[in-house]
Short mmCIF file of C-alpha atoms and ligand atoms in Angstrom, two decimals:
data_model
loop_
_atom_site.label_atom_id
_atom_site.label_comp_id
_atom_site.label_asym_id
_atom_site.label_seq_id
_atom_site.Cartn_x
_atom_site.Cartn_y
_atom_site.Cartn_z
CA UNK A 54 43.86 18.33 16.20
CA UNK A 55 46.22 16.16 14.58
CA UNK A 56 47.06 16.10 11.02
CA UNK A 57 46.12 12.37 10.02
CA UNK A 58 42.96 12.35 11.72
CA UNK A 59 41.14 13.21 8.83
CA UNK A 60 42.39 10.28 7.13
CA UNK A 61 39.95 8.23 8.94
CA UNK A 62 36.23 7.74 9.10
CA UNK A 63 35.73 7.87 12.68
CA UNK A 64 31.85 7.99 13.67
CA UNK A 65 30.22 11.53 14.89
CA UNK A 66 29.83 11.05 18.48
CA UNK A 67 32.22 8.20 19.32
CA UNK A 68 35.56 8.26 20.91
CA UNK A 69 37.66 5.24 19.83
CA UNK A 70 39.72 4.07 22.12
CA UNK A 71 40.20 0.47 20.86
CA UNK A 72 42.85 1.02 18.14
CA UNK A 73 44.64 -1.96 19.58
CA UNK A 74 42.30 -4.62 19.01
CA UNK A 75 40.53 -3.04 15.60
CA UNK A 76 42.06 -0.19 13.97
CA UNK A 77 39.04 2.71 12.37
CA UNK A 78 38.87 2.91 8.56
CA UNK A 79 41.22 4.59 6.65
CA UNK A 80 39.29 6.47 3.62
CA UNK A 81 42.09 6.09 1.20
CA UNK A 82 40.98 1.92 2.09
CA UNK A 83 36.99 2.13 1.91
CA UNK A 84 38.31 3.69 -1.87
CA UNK A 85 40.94 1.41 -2.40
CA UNK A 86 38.62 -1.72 -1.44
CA UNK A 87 35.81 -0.38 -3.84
CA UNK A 88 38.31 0.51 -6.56
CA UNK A 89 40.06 -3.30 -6.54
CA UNK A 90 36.07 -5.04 -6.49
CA UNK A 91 35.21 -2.51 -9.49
CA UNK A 92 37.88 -1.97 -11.64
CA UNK A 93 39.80 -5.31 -10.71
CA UNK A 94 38.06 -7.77 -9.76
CA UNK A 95 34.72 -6.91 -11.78
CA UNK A 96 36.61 -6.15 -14.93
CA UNK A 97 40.37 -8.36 -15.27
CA UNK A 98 38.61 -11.14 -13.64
CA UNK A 99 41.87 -13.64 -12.86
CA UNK A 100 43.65 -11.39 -15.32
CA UNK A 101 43.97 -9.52 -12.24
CA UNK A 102 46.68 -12.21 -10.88
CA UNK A 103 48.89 -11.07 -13.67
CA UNK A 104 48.06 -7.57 -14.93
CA UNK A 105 47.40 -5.44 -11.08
CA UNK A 106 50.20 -7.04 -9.41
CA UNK A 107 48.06 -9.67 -6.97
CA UNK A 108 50.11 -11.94 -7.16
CA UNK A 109 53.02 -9.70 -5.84
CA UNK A 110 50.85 -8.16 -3.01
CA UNK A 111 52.47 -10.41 0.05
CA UNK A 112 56.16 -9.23 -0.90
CA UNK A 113 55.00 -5.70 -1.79
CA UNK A 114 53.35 -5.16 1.49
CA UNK A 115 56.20 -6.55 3.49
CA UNK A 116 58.49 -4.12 1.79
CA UNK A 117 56.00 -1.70 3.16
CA UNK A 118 55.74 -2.93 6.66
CA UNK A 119 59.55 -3.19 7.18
CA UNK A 120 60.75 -0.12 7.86
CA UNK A 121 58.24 -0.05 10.07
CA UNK A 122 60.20 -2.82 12.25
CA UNK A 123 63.69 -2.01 11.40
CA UNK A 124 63.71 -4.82 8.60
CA UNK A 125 65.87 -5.01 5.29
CA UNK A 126 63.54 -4.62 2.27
CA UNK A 127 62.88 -8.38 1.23
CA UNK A 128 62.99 -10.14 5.08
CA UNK A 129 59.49 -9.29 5.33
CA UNK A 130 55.88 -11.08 4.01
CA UNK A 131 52.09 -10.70 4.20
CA UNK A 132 49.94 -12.94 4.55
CA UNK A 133 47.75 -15.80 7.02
CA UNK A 134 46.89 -14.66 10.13
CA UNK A 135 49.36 -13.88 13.15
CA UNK A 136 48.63 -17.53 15.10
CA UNK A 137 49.61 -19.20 11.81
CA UNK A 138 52.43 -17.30 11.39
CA UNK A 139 54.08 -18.09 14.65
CA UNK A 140 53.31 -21.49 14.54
CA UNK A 141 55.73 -21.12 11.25
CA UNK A 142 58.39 -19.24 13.11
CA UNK A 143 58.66 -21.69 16.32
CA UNK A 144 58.45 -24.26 13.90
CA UNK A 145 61.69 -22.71 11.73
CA UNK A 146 63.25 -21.73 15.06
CA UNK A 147 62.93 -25.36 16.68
CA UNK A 148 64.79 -26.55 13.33
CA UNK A 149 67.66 -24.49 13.70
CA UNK A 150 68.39 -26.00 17.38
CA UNK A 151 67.86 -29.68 16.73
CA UNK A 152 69.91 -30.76 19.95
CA UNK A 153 67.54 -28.55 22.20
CA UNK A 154 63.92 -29.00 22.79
CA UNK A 155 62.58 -26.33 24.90
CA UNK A 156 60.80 -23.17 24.37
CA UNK A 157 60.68 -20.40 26.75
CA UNK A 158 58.02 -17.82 27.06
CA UNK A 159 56.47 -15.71 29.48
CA UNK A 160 52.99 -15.26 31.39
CA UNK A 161 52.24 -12.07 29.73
CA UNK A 162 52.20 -13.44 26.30
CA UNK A 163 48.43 -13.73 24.43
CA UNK A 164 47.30 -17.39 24.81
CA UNK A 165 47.22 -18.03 21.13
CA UNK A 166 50.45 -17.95 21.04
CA UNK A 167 50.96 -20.04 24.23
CA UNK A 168 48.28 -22.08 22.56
CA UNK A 169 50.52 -22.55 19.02
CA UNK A 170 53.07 -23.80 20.96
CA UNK A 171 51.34 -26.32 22.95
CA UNK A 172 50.33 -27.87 19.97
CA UNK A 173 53.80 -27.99 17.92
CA UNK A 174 54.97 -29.76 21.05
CA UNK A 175 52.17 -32.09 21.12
CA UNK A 176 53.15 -33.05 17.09
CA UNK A 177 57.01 -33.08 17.91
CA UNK A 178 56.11 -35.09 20.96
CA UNK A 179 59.03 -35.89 23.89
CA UNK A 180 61.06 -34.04 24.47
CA UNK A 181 59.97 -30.63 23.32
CA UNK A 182 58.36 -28.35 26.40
CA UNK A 183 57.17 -25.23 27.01
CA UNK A 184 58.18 -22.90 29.76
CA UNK A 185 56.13 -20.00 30.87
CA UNK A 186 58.16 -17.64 33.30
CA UNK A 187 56.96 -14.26 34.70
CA UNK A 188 58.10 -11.69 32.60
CA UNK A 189 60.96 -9.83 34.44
CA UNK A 190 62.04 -13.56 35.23
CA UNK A 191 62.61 -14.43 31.19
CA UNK A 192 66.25 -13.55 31.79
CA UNK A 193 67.53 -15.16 34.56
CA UNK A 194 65.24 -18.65 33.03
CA UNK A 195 67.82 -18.69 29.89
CA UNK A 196 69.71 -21.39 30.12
CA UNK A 197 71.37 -24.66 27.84
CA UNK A 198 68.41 -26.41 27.25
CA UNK A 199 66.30 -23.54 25.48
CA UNK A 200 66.07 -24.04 22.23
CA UNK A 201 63.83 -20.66 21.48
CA UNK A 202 62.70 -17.76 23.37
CA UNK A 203 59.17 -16.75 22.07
CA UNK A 204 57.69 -13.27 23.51
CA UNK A 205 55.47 -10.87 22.58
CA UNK A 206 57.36 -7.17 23.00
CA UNK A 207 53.74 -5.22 24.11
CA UNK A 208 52.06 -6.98 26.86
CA UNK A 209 48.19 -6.82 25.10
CA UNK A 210 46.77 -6.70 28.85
CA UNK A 211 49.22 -4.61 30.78
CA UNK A 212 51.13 -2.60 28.25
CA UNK A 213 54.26 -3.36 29.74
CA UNK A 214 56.86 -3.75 27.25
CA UNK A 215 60.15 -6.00 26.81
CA UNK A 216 63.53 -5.03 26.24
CA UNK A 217 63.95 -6.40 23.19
CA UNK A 218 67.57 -5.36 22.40
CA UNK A 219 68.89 -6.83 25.58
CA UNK A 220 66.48 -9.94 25.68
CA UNK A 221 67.53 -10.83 22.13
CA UNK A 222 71.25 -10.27 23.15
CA UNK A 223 70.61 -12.61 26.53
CA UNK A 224 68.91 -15.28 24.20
CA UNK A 225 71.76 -14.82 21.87
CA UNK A 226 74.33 -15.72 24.59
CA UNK A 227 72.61 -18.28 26.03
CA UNK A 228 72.81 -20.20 22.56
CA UNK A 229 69.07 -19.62 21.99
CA UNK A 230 66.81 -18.73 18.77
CA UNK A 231 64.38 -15.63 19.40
CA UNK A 232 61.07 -14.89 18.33
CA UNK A 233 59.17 -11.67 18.78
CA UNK A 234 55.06 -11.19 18.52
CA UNK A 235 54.81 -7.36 17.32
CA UNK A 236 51.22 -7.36 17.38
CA UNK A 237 51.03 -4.45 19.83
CA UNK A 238 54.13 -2.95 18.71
CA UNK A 239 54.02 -2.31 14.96
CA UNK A 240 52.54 1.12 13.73
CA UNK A 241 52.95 2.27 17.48
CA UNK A 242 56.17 1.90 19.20
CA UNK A 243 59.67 2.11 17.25
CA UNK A 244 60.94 -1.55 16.72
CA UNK A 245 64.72 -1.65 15.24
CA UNK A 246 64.72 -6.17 14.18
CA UNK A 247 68.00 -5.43 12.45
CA UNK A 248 69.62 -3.88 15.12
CA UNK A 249 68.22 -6.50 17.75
CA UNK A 250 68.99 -9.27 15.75
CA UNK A 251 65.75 -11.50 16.48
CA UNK A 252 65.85 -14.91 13.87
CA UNK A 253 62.02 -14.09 13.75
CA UNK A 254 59.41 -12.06 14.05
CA UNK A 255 55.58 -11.74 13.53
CA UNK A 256 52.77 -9.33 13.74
CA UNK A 257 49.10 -8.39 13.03
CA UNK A 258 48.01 -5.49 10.87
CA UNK A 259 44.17 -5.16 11.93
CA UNK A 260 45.32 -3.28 15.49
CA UNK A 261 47.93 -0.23 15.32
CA UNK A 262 48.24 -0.97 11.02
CA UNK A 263 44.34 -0.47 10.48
CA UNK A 264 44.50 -2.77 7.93
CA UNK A 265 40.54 -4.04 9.00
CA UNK A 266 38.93 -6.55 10.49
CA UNK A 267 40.79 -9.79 9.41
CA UNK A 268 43.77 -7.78 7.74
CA UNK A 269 46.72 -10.45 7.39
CA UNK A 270 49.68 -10.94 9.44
CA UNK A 271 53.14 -10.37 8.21
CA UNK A 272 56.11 -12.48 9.27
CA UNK A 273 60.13 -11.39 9.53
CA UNK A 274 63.07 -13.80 8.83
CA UNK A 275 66.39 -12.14 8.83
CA UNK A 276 67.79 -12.44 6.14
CA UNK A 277 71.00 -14.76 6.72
CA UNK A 278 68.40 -17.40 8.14
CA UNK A 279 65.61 -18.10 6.13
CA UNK A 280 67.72 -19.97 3.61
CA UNK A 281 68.24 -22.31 6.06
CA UNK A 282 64.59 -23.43 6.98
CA UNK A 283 62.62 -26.17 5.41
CA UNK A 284 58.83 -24.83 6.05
CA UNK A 285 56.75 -26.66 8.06
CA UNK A 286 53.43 -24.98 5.93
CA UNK A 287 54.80 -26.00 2.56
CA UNK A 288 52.19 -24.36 0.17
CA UNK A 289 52.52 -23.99 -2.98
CA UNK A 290 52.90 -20.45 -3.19
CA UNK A 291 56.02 -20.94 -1.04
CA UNK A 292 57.93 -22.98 -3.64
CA UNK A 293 60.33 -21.64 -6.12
CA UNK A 294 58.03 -21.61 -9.05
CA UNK A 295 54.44 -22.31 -7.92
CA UNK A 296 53.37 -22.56 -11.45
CA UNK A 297 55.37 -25.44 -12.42
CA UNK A 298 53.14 -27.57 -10.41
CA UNK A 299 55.94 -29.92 -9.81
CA UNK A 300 54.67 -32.53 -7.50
CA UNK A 301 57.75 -31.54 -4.81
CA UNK A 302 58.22 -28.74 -2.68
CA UNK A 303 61.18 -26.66 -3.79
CA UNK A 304 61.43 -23.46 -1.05
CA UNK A 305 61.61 -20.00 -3.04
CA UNK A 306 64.37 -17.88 -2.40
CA UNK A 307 64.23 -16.10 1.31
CA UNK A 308 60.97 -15.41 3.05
CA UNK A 309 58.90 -15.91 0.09
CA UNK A 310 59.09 -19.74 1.45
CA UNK A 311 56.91 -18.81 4.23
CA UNK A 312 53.80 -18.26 1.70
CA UNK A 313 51.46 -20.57 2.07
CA UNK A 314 47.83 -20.59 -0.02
CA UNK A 315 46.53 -17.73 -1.94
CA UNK A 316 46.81 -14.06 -0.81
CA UNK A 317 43.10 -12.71 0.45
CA UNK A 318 43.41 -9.63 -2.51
CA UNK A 319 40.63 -7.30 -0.76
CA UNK A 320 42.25 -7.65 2.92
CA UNK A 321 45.75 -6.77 0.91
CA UNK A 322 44.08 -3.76 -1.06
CA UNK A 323 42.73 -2.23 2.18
CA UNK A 324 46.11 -2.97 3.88
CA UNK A 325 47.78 -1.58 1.17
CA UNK A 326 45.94 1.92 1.30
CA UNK A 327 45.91 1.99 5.14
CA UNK A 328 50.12 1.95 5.19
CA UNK A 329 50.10 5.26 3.26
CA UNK A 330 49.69 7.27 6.63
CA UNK A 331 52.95 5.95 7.91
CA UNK A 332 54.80 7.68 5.01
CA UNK A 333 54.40 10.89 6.23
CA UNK A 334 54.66 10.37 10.20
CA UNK A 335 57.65 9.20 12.69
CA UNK A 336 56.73 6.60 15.33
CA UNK A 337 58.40 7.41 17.79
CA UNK A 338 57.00 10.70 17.85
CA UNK A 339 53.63 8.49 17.71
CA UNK A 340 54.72 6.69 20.83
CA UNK A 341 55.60 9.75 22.60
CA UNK A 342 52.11 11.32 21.94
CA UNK A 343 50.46 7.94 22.67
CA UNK A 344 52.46 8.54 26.13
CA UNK A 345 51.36 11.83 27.03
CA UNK A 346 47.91 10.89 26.09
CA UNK A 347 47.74 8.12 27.58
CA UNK A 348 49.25 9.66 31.37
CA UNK A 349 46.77 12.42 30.76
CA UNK A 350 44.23 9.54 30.49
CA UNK A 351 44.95 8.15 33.32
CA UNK A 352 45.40 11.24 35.72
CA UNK A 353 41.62 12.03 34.38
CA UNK A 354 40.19 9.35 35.51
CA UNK A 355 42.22 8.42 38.90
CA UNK A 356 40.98 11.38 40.02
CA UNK A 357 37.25 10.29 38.96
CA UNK A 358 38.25 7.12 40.66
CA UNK A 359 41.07 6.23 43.60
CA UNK A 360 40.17 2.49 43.53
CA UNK A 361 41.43 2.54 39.75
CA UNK A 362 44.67 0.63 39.68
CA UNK A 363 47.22 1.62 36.91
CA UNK A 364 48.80 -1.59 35.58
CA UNK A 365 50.46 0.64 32.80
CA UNK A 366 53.98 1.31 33.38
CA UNK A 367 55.26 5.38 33.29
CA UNK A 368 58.72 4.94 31.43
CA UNK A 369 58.34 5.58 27.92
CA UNK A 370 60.66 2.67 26.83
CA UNK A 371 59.04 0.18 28.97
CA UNK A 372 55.60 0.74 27.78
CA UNK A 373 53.27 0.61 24.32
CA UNK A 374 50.52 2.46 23.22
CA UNK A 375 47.68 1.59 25.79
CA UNK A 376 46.61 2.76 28.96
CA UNK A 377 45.43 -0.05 31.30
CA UNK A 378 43.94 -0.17 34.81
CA UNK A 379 42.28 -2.90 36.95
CA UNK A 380 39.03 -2.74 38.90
CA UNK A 381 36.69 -5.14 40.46
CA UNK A 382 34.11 -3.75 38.33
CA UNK A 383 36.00 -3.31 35.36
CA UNK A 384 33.68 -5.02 32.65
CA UNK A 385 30.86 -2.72 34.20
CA UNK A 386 32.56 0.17 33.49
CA UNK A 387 33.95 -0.54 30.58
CA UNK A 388 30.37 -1.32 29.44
CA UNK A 389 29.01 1.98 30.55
CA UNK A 390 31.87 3.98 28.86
CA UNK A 391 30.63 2.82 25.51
CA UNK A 392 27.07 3.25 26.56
CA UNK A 393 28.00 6.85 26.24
CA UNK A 394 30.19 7.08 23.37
CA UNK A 395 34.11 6.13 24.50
CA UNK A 396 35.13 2.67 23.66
CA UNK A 397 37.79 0.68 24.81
CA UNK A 398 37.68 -2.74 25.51
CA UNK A 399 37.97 -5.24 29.19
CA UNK A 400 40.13 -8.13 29.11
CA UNK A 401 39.37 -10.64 31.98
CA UNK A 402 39.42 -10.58 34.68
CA UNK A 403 39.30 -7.29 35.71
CA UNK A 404 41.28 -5.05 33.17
CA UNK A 405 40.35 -1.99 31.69
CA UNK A 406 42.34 -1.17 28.21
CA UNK A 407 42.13 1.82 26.59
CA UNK A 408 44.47 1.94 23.25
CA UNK A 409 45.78 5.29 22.20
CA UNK A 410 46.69 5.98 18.82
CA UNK A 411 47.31 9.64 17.43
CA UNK A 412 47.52 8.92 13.93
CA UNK A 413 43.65 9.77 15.15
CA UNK A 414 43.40 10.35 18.88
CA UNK A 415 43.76 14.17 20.00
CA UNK A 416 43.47 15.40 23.47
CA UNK A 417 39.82 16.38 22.45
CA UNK A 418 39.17 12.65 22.70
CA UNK A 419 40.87 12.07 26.21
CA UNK A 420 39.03 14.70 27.56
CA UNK A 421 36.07 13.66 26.58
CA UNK A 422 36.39 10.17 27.96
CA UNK A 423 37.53 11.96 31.14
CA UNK A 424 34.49 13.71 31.32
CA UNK A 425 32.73 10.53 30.91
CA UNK A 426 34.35 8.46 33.03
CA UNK A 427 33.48 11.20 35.68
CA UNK A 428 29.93 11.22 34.85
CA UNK A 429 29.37 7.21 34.99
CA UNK A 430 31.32 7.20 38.41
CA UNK A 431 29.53 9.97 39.73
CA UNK A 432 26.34 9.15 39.27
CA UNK A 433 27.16 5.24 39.90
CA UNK A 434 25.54 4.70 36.06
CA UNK A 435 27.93 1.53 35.67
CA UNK A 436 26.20 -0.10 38.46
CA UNK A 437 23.58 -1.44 36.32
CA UNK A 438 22.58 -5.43 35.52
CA UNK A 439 22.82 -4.26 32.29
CA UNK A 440 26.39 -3.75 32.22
CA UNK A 441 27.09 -6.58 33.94
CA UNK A 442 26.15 -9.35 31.28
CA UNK A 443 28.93 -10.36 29.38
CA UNK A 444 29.17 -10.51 25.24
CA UNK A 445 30.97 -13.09 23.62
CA UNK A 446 33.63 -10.66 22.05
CA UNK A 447 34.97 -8.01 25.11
C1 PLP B 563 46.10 -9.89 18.55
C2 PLP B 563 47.12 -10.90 18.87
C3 PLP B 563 47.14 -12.15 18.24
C4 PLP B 563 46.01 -12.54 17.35
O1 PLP B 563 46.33 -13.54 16.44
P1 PLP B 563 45.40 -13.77 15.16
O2 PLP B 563 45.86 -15.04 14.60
O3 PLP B 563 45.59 -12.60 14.26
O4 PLP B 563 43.97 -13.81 15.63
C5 PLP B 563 48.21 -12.99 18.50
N1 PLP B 563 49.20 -12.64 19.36
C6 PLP B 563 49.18 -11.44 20.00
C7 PLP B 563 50.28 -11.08 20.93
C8 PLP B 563 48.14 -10.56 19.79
O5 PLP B 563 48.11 -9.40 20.44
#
């Protein structure tokens, strides 16, 4: 049984295995949430901007979130949601390489992100391009013409995880700007930006944060760059003194520029009280955990099931905090897991993703969806219509 795990309100008779796409409620945030609608909300009204510090949540909760990332208190801020955020850092990277026009990614990243860039290229029109390599091919496809390499460190399908040290350092040499996606990274795998040396970086803090459903993102700028970028998502709280209303955007000092509209206060309150856990623990003890776990995971229910393909990789520094497999009847499966209690989640077309987090995940929990797995594969229970029509959200 692990400490934290009473931290969380985690349903009787349901083993979460989905951490990675929705983190469970933290009860220091169901408090937090009520205690910012009763006493904050309900009673300072928009005194609240001034007198309970909402107005300061974005910077506060980046100072939070950065050592987290390896990030220098102030590089970080909260706020917008992870697609909007790397549209600002492609956007800021492109700007720093005006003689180059192309940005390099890889086939593993998640398609909003592929999506974000598609349509900054369609704005900024010829020549910009986009270049989507296979992952272990990102390296050798660095070259003079890219402008910015944009990749997300945890593969959310896979698990398989970048080098980011030695990618950054490649990018570096080859004269290009880099951008990392943390989404499956922060809160579950040790991330050092300060040592890489990434221009920019971005992450979500609804999956490994449990910062709830719609929690903000946060974006990095290190700290000798973001002086240097005009922001493409001028809002007004990005300028120097928002409340001057001057009819020109002046940036504020350092990543406060990357503000855009108003912070969402009860998404920041239940962030807010959901970071406390990572006070007291060590992530890379996390990560090894999530490991072990996750390999014990996986030997469980290979042996229910041969045809079960690991996708997963085994070396701790080349994987996250997931366990993933493939199987033609993967969304069946997956379907009939939850039927009975375990949840993780199927990502198409076949994969079967099981996130493992041990800020509340024990071994209890892995047996038990061993023991279910077994069950359903035993007694063929996936193989039912039921499980075979697909919802809108998998
Ligand atoms: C979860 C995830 C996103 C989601 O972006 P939102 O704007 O928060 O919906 C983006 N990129 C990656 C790599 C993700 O894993």
């Amino acid at each position: 049984m692990t400490r934290t795990r009473a931290l969380f309100d985690l349903p009787d008779g349901v083993t979460y295995l989905d951490g990675n796409s929705l983190g469970p409620l933290p009860k220091a945030a169901r408090d937090r949430v009520a205690r910012t609608v009763t006493d904050e909300w309900g009673t300072q009204l928009i005194g609240g901007w001034n007198e309970v510090g909402w107005m300061d949540q974005p910077a506060r909760l980046g100072d939070r979130i950065a050592p987290l990332i390896g990030a220098a208190t102030g590089s970080v801020v909260v706020g917008e949601t992870l697609s909007i955020r790397m549209f600002q850092c492609l956007a800021a990277a492109l700007s720093l390489r005006p003689d180059r026009h192309m940005i390099l990614s890889d086939t593993g990243n998640f398609p909003s992100d592929l999506y974000v860039a598609q349509g900054l290229i369609s704005t900024l029109g010829q020549p910009h391009s986009l270049c989507t390599v296979a992952p272990q091919d990102v390296e050798a496809a660095l070259g003079p013409h890219v402008a910015v390499l944009m990749l997300t460190e945890v593969d959310y399908r896979t698990g398989r995880r970048h080098d980011m040290a030695r990618l950054t350092r490649a990018a570096h040499d080859a004269g290009a700007v880099v951008i990392w996606d943390l989404a499956h990274s922060t809160g579950a795998v040790p991330v050092d930006l300060t040592a890489c040396g990434a221009e920019f970086a971005a992450g979500c803090t609804y999956k490994y944060l449990n910062g709830g459903p719609g929690a903000p993102a946060f974006l990095y700028a290190r700290p000798d760059v973001s002086g240097d970028i005009a922001p493409v998502l001028a809002g007004w709280l990005g300028h120097a003194a928002p409340f001057a209303f001057d009819p020109a955007f002046a940036p504020a000092p350092g990543v406060a520029r990357f503000r855009v509209g108003t912070p969402p206060v009860l998404q920041m309150a239940a962030l807010e009280a959901a970071l406390d856990v990572f006070d007291t623990v060590d992530i890379s003890d996390l990560h090894a955990r999530a490991c072990a776990l996750a390999d014990r995971l996986a030997a469980g229910f290979q042996r229910a099931c041969p045809d079960l393909r690991r996708l997963t990789p085994r070396a701790p520094e080349a994987r996250g905090s997931q366990i993933s497999f493939t199987h033609p009847d993967g969304y069946a499966l997956v379907q009939a897991l939850i039927s009975q209690g375990v949840i993780g989640d199927f990502r198409a077309p076949d994969i079967l993703r099981f996130g493992i987090a041990p800020l509340y995940n024990t071994q209890a929990d892995i047996d038990t969806a061993i023991e279910a797995f077994a069950h359903i594969i035993a007694n063929r229970l996936w193989d039912d219509p039921a499980y075979r029509r697909r919802k809108a959200v998998t």
